[in-house]
GROMACS .gro file of N, CA and C in nm:
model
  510
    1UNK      N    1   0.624  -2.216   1.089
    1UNK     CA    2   0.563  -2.324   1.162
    1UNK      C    3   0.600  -2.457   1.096
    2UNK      N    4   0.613  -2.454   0.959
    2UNK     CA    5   0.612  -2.592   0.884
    2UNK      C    6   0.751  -2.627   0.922
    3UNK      N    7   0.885  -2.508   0.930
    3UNK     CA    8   0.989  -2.569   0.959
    3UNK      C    9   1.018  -2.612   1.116
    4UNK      N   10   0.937  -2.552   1.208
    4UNK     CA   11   0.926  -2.604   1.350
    4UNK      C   12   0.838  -2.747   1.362
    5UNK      N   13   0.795  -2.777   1.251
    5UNK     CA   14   0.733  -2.916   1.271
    5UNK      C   15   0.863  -3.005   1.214
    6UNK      N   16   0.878  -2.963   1.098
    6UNK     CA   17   1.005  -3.062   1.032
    6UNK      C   18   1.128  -3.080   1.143
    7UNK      N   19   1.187  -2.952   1.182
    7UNK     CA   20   1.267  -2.998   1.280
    7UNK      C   21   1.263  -3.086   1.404
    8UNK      N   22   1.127  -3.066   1.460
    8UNK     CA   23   1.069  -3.113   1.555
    8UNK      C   24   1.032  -3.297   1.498
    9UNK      N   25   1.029  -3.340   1.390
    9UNK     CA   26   0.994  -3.410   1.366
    9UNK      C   27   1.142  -3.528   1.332
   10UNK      N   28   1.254  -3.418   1.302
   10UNK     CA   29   1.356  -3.479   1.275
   10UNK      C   30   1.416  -3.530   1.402
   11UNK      N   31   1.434  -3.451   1.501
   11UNK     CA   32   1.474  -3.446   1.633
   11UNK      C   33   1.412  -3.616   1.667
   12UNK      N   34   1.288  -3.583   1.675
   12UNK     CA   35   1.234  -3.714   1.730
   12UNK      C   36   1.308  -3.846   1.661
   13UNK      N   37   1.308  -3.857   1.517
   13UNK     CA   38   1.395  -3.979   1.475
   13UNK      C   39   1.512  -3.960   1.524
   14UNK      N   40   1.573  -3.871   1.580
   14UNK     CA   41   1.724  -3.900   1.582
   14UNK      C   42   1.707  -3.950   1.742
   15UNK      N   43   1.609  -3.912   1.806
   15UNK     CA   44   1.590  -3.989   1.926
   15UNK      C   45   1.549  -4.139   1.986
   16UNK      N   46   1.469  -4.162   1.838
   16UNK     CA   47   1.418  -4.291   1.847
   16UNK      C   48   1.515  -4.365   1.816
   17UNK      N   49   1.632  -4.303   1.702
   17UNK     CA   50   1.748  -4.421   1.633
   17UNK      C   51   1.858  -4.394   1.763
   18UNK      N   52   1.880  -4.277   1.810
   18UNK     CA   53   2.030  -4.286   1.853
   18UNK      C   54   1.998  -4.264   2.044
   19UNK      N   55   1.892  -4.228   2.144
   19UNK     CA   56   1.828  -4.233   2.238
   19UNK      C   57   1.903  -4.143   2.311
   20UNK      N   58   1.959  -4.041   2.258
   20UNK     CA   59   2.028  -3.928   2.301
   20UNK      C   60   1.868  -3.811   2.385
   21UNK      N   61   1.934  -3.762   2.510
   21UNK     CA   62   1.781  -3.723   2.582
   21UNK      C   63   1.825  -3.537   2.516
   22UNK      N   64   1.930  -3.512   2.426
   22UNK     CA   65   1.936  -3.392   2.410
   22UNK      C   66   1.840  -3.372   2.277
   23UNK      N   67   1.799  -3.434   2.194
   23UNK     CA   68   1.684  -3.496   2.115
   23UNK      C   69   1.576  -3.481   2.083
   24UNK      N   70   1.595  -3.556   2.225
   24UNK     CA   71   1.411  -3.555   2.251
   24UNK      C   72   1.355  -3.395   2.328
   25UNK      N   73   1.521  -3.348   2.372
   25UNK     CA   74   1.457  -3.192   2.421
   25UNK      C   75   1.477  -3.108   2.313
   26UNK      N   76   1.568  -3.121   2.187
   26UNK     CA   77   1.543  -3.031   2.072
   26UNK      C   78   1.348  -3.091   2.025
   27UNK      N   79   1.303  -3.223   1.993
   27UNK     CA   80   1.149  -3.222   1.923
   27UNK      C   81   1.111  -3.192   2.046
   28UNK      N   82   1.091  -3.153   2.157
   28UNK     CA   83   1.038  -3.101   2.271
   28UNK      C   84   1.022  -2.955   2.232
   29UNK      N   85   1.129  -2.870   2.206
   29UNK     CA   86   1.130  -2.788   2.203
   29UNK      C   87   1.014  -2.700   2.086
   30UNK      N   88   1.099  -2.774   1.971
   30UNK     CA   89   1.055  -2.726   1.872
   30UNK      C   90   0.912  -2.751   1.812
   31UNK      N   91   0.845  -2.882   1.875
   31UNK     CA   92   0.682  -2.894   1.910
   31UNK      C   93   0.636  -2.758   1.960
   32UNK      N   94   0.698  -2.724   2.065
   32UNK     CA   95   0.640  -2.640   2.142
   32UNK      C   96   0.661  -2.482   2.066
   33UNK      N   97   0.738  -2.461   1.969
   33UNK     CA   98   0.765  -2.337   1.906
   33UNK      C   99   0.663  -2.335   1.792
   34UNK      N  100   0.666  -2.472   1.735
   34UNK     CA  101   0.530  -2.495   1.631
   34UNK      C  102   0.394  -2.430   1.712
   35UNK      N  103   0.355  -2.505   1.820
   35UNK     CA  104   0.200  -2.438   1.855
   35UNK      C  105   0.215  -2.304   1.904
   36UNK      N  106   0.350  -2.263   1.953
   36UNK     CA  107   0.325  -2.100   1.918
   36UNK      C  108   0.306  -2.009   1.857
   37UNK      N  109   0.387  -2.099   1.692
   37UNK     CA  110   0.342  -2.044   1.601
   37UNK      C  111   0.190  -2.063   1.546
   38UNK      N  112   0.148  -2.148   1.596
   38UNK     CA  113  -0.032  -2.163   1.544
   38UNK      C  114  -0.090  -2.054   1.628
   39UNK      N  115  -0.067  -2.062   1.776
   39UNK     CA  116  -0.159  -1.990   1.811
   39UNK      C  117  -0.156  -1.831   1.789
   40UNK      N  118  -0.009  -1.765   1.811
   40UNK     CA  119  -0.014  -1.638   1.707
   40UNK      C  120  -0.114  -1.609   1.546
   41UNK      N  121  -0.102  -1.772   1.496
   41UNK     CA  122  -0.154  -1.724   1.341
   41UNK      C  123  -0.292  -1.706   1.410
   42UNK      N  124  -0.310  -1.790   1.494
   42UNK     CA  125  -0.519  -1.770   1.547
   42UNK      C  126  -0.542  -1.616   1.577
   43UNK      N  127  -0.453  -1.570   1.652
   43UNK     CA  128  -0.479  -1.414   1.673
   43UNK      C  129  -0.421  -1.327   1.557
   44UNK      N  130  -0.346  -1.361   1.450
   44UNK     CA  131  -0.351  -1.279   1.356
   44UNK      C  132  -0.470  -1.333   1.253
   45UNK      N  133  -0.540  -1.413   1.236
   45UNK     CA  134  -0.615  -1.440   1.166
   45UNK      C  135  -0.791  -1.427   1.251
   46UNK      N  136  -0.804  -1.399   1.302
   46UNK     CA  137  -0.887  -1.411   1.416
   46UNK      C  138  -1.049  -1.296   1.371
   47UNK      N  139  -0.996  -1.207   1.261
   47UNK     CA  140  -1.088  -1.115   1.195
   47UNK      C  141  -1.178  -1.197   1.048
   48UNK      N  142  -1.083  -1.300   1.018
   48UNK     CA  143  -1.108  -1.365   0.894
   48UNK      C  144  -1.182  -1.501   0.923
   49UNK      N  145  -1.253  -1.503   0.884
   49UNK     CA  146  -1.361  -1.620   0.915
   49UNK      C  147  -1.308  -1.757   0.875
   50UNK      N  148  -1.287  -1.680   0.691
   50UNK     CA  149  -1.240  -1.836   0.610
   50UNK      C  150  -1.090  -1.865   0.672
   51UNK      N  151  -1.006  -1.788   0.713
   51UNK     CA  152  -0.889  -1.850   0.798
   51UNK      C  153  -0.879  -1.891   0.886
   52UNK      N  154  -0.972  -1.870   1.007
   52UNK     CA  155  -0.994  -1.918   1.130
   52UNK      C  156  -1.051  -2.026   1.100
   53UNK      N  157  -1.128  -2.034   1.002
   53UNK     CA  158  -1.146  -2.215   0.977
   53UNK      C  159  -1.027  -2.283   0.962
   54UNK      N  160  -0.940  -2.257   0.864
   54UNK     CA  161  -0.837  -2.303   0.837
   54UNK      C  162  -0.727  -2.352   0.940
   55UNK      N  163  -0.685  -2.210   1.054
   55UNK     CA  164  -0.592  -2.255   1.145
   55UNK      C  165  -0.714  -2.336   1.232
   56UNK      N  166  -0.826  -2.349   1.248
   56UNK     CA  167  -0.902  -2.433   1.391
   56UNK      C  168  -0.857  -2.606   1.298
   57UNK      N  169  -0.891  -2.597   1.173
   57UNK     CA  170  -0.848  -2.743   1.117
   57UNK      C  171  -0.710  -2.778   1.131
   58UNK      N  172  -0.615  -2.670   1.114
   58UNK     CA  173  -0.482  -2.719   1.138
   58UNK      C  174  -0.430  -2.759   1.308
   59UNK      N  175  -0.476  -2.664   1.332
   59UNK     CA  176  -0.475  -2.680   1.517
   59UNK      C  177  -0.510  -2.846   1.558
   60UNK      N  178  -0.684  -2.887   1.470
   60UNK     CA  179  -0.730  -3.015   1.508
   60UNK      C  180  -0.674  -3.156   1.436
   61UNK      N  181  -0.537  -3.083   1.320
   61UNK     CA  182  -0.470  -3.196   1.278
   61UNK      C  183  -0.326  -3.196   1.347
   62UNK      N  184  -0.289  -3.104   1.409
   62UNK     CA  185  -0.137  -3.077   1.486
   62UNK      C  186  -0.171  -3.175   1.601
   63UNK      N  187  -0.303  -3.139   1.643
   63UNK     CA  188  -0.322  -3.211   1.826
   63UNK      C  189  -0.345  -3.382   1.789
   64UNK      N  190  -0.401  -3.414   1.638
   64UNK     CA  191  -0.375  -3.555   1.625
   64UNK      C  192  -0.248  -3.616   1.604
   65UNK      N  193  -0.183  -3.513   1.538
   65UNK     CA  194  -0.027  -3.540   1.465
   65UNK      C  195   0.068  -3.536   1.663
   66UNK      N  196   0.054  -3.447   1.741
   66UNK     CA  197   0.077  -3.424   1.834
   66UNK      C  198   0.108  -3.594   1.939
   67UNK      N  199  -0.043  -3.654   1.917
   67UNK     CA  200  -0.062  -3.772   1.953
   67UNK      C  201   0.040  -3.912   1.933
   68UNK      N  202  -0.018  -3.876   1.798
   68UNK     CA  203   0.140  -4.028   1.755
   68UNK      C  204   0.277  -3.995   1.776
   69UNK      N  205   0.322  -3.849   1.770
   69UNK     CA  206   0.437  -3.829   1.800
   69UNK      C  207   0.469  -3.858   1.949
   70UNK      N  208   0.418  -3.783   2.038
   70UNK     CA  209   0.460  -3.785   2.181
   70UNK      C  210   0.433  -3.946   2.208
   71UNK      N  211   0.323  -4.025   2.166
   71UNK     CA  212   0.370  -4.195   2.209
   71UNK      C  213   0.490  -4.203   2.155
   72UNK      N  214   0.539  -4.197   2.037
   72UNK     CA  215   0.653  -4.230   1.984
   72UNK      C  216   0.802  -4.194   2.124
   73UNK      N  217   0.734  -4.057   2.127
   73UNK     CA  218   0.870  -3.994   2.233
   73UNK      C  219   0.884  -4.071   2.331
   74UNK      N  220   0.746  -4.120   2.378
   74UNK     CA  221   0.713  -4.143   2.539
   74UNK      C  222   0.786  -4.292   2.560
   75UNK      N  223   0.776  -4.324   2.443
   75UNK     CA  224   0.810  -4.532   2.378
   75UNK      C  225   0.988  -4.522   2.402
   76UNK      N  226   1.017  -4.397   2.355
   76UNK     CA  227   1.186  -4.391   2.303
   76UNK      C  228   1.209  -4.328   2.461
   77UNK      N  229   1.153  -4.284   2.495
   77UNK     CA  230   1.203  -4.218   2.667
   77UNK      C  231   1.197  -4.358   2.776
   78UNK      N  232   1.121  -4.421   2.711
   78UNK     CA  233   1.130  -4.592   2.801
   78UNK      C  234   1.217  -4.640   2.766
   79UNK      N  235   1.316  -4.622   2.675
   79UNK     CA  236   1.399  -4.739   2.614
   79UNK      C  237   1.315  -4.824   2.520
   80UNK      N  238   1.224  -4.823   2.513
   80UNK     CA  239   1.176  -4.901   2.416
   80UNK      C  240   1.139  -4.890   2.276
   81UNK      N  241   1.306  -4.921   2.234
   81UNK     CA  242   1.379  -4.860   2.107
   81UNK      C  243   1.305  -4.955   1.932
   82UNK      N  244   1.220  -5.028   1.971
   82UNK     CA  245   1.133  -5.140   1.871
   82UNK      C  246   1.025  -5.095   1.876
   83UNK      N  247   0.989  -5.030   1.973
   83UNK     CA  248   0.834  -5.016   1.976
   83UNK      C  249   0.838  -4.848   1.941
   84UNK      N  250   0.909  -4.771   1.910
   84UNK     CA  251   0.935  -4.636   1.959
   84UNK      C  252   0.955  -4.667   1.797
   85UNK      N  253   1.059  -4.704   1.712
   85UNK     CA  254   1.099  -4.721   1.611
   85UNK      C  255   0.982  -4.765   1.477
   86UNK      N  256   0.904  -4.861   1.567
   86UNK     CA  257   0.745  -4.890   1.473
   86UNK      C  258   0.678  -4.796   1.473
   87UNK      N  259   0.638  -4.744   1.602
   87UNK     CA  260   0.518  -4.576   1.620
   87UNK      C  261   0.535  -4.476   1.489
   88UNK      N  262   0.731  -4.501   1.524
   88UNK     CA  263   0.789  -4.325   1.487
   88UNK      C  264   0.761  -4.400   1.246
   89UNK      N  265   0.772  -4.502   1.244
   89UNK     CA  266   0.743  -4.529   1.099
   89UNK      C  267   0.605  -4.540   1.083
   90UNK      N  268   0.518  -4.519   1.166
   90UNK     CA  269   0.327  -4.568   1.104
   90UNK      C  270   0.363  -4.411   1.168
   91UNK      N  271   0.407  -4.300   1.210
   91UNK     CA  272   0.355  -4.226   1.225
   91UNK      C  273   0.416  -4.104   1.105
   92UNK      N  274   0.539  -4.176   1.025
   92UNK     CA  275   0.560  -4.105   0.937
   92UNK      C  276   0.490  -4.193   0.769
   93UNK      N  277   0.411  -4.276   0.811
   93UNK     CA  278   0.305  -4.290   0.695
   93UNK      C  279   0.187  -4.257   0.740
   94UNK      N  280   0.131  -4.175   0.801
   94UNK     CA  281   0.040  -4.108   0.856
   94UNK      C  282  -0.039  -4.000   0.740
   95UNK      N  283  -0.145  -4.015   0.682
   95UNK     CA  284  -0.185  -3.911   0.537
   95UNK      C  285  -0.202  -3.786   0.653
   96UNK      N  286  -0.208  -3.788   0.790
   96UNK     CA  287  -0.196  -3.607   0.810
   96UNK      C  288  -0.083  -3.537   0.810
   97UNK      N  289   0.013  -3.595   0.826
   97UNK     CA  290   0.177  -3.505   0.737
   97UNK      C  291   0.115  -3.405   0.631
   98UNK      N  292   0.032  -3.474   0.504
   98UNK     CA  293  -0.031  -3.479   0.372
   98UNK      C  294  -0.139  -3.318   0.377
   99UNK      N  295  -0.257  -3.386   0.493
   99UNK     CA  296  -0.336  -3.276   0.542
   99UNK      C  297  -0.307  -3.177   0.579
  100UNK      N  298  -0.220  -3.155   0.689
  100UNK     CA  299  -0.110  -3.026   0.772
  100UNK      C  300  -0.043  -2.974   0.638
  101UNK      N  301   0.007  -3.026   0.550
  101UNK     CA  302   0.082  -2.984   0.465
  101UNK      C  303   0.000  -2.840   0.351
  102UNK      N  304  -0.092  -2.936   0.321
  102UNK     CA  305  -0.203  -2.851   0.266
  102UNK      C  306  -0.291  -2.728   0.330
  103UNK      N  307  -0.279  -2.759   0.432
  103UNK     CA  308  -0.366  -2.675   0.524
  103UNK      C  309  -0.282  -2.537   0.531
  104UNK      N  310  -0.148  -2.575   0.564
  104UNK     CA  311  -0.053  -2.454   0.580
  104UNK      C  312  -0.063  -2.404   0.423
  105UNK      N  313  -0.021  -2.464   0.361
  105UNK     CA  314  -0.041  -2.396   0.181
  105UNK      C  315  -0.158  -2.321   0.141
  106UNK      N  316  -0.280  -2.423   0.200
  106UNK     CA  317  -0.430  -2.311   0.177
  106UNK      C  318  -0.428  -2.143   0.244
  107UNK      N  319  -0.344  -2.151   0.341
  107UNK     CA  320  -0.325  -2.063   0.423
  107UNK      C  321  -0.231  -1.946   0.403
  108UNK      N  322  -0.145  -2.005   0.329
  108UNK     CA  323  -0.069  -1.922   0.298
  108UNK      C  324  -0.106  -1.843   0.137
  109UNK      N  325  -0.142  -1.956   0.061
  109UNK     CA  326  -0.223  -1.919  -0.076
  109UNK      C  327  -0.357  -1.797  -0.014
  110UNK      N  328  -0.413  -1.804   0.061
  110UNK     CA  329  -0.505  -1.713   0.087
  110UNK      C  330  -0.466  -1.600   0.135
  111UNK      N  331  -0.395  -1.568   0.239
  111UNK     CA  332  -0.304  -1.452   0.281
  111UNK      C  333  -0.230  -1.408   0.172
  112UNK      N  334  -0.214  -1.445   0.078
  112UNK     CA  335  -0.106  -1.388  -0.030
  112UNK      C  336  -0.196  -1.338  -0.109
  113UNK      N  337  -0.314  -1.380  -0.145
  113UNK     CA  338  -0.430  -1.316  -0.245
  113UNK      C  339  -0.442  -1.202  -0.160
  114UNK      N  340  -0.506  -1.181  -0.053
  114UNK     CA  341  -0.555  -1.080   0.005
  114UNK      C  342  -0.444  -0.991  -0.019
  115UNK      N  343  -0.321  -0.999   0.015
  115UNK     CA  344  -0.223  -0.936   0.039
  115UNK      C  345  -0.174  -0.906  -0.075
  116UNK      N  346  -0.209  -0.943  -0.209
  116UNK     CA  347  -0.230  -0.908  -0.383
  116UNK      C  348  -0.363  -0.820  -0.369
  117UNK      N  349  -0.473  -0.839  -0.293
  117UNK     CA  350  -0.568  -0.710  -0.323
  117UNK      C  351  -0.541  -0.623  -0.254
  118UNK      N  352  -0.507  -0.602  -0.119
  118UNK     CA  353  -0.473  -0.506  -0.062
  118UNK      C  354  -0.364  -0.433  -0.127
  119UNK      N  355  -0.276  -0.465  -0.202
  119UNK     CA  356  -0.130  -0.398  -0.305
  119UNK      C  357  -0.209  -0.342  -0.383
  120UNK      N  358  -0.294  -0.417  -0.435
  120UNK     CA  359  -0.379  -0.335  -0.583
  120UNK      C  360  -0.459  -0.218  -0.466
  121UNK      N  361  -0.524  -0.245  -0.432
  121UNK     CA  362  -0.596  -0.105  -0.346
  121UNK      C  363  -0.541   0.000  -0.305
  122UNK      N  364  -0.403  -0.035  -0.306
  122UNK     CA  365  -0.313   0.047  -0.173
  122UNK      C  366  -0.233   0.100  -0.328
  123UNK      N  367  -0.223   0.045  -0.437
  123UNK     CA  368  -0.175   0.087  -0.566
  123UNK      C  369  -0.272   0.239  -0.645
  124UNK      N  370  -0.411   0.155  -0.631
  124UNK     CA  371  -0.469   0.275  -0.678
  124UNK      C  372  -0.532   0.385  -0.582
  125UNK      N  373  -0.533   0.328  -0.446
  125UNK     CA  374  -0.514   0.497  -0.346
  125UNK      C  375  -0.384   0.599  -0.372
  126UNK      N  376  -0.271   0.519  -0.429
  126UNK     CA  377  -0.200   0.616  -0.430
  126UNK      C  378  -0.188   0.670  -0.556
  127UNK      N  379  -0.218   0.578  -0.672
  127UNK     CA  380  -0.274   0.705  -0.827
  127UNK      C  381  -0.349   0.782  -0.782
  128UNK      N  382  -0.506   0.738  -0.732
  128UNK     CA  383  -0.571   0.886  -0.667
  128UNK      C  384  -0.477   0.988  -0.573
  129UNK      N  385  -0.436   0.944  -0.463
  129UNK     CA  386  -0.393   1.062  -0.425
  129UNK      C  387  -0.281   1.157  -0.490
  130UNK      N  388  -0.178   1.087  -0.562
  130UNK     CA  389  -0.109   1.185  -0.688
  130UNK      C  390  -0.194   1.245  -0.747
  131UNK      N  391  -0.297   1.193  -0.822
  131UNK     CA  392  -0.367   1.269  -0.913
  131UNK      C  393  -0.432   1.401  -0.863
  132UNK      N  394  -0.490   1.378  -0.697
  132UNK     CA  395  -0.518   1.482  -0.572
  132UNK      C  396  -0.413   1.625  -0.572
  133UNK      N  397  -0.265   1.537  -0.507
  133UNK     CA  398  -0.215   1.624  -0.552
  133UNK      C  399  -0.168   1.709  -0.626
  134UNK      N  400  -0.168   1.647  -0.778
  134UNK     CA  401  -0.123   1.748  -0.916
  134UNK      C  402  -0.201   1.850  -0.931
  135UNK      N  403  -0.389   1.826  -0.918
  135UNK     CA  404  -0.509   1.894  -0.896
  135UNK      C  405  -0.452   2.004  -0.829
  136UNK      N  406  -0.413   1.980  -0.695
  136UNK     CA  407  -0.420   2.086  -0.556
  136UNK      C  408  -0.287   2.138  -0.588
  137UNK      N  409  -0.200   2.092  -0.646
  137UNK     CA  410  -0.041   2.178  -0.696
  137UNK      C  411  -0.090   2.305  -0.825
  138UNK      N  412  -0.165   2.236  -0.876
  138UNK     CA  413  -0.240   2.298  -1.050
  138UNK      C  414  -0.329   2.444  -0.988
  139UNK      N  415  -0.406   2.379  -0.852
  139UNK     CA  416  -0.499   2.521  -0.807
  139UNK      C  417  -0.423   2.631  -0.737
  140UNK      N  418  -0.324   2.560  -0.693
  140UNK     CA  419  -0.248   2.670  -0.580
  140UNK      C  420  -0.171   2.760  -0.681
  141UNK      N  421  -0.086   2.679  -0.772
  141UNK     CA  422  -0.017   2.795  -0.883
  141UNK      C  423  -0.109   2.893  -0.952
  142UNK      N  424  -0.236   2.821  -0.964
  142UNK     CA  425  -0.343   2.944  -1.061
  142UNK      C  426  -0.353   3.083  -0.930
  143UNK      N  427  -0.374   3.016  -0.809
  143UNK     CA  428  -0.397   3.095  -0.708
  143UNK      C  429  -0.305   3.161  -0.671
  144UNK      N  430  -0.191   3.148  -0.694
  144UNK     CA  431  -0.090   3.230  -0.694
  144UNK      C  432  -0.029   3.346  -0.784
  145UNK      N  433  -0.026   3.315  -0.909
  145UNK     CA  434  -0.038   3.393  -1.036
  145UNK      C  435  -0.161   3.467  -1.034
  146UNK      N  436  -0.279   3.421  -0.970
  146UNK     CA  437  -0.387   3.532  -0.968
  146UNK      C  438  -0.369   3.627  -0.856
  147UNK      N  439  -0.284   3.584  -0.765
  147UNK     CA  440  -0.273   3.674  -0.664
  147UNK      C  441  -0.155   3.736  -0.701
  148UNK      N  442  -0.049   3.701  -0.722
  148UNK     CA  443   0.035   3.842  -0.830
  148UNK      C  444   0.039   3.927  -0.895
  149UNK      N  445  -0.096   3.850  -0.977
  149UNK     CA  446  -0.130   3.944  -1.097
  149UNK      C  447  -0.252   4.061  -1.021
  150UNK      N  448  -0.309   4.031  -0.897
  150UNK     CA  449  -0.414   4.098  -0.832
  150UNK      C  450  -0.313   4.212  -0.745
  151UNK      N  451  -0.218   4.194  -0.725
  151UNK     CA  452  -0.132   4.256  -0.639
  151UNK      C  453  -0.052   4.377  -0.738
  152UNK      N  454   0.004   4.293  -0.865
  152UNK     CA  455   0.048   4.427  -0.942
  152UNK      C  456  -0.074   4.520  -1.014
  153UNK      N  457  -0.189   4.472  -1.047
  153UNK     CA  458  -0.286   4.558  -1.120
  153UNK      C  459  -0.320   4.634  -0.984
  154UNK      N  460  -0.342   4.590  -0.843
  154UNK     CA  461  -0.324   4.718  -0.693
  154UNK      C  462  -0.235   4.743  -0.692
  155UNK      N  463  -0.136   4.783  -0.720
  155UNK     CA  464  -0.009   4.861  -0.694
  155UNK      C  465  -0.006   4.957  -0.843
  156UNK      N  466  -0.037   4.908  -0.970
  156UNK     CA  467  -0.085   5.032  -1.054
  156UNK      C  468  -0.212   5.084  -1.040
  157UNK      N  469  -0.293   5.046  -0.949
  157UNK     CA  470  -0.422   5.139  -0.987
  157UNK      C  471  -0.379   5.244  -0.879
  158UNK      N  472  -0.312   5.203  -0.745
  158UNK     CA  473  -0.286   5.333  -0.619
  158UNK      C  474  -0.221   5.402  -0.741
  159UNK      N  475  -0.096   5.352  -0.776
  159UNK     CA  476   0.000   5.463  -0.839
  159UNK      C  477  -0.084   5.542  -0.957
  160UNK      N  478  -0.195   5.491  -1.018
  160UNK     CA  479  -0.277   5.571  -1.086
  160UNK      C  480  -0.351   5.643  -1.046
  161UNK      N  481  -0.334   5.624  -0.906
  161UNK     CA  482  -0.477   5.714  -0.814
  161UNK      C  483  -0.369   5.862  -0.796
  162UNK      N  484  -0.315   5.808  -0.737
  162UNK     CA  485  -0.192   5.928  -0.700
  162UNK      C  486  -0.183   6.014  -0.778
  163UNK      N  487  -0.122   5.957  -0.892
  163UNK     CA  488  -0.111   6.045  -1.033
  163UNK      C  489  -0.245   6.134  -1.083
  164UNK      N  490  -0.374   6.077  -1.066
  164UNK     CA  491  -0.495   6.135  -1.110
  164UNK      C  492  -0.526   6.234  -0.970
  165UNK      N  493  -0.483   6.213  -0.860
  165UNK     CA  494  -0.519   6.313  -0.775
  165UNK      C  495  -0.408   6.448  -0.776
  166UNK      N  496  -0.284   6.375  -0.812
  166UNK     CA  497  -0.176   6.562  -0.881
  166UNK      C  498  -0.225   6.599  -0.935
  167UNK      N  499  -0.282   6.498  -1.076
  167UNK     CA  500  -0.326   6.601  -1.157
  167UNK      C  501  -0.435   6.732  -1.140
  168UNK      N  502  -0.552   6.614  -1.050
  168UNK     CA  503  -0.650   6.733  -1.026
  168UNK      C  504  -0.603   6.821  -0.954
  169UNK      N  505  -0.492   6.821  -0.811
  169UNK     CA  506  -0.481   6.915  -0.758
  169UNK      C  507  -0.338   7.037  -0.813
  170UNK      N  508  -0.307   6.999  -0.958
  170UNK     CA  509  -0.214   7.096  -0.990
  170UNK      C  510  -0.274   7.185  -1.127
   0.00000   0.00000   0.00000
């Protein structure tokens, strides 16, 4: 998203300096790829409380940032290459560049923690479940050797039966 704003943001100066209309349809564009990317993050974030704060603040600094830009566009789509040229500089000393900037960083700093506890969780489900399985590998071999060993001590006790019943009957 941050690089669909930057591009989108570059586009526009090259429209305001050089009044090329292919320009103003690349920051057209790429405005419009930015709030797609917000509104995807709203539905991937949409379970998380403290993030849905986060993208609703970024959302409510994009639609101000949104504002000074499109006058800027709207100034440079008139030809009015002085007035389009002042907007597009008070709108790149604007402290919400500053805000948006942070907002995406809080955002991303927080998804990356979670996504550090979920590794650690998802780290030690899988020591437990090794450890599960060595357990259940450890019982099945005992259970197996006991069933070998249950199988040859029945196969000498018939053959001892046999033998003790010749005997009695010879």
């Amino acid at each position: 998203m941050d690089a669909a704003i930057s591009r989108a943001e570059a586009a526009l100066g090259r429209f305001v300096v050089g009044l090329i209309n292919e320009d103003g349809l690349i920051f057209d564009e790429q405005w419009r790829r930015a709030r797609a990317y917000l509104t995807q993050l709203e539905r991937d974030v949409k379970d998380n409380p403290e993030q849905a704060k986060n993208v609703a603040q970024l959302r409510s600094e994009l639609e101000r940032r949104q504002k000074f830009l499109f006058d800027v566009a709207l100034s440079a789509n008139y030809n009015r290459a002085l007035a389009a040229i002042s907007k597009y500089h008070a709108a790149g000393q604007d402290d919400g560049l500053l805000r948006i900037d942070r907002l995406i960083n809080t955002i991303i700093s927080t998804e990356r923690r979670a996504l550090l506890e979920r590794s650690r969780n998802t780290e030690a489900d899988r020591e437990s479940l090794n450890s599960a399985m060595w357990l259940f590998s450890g019982i099945g071999a005992v259970t197996a050797i006991f069933a070998i060993s249950t199988t040859f001590s029945l196969i000498r006790a018939t053959g001892e039966r046999r033998l003790a019943k010749l005997e009695q009957y010879a």
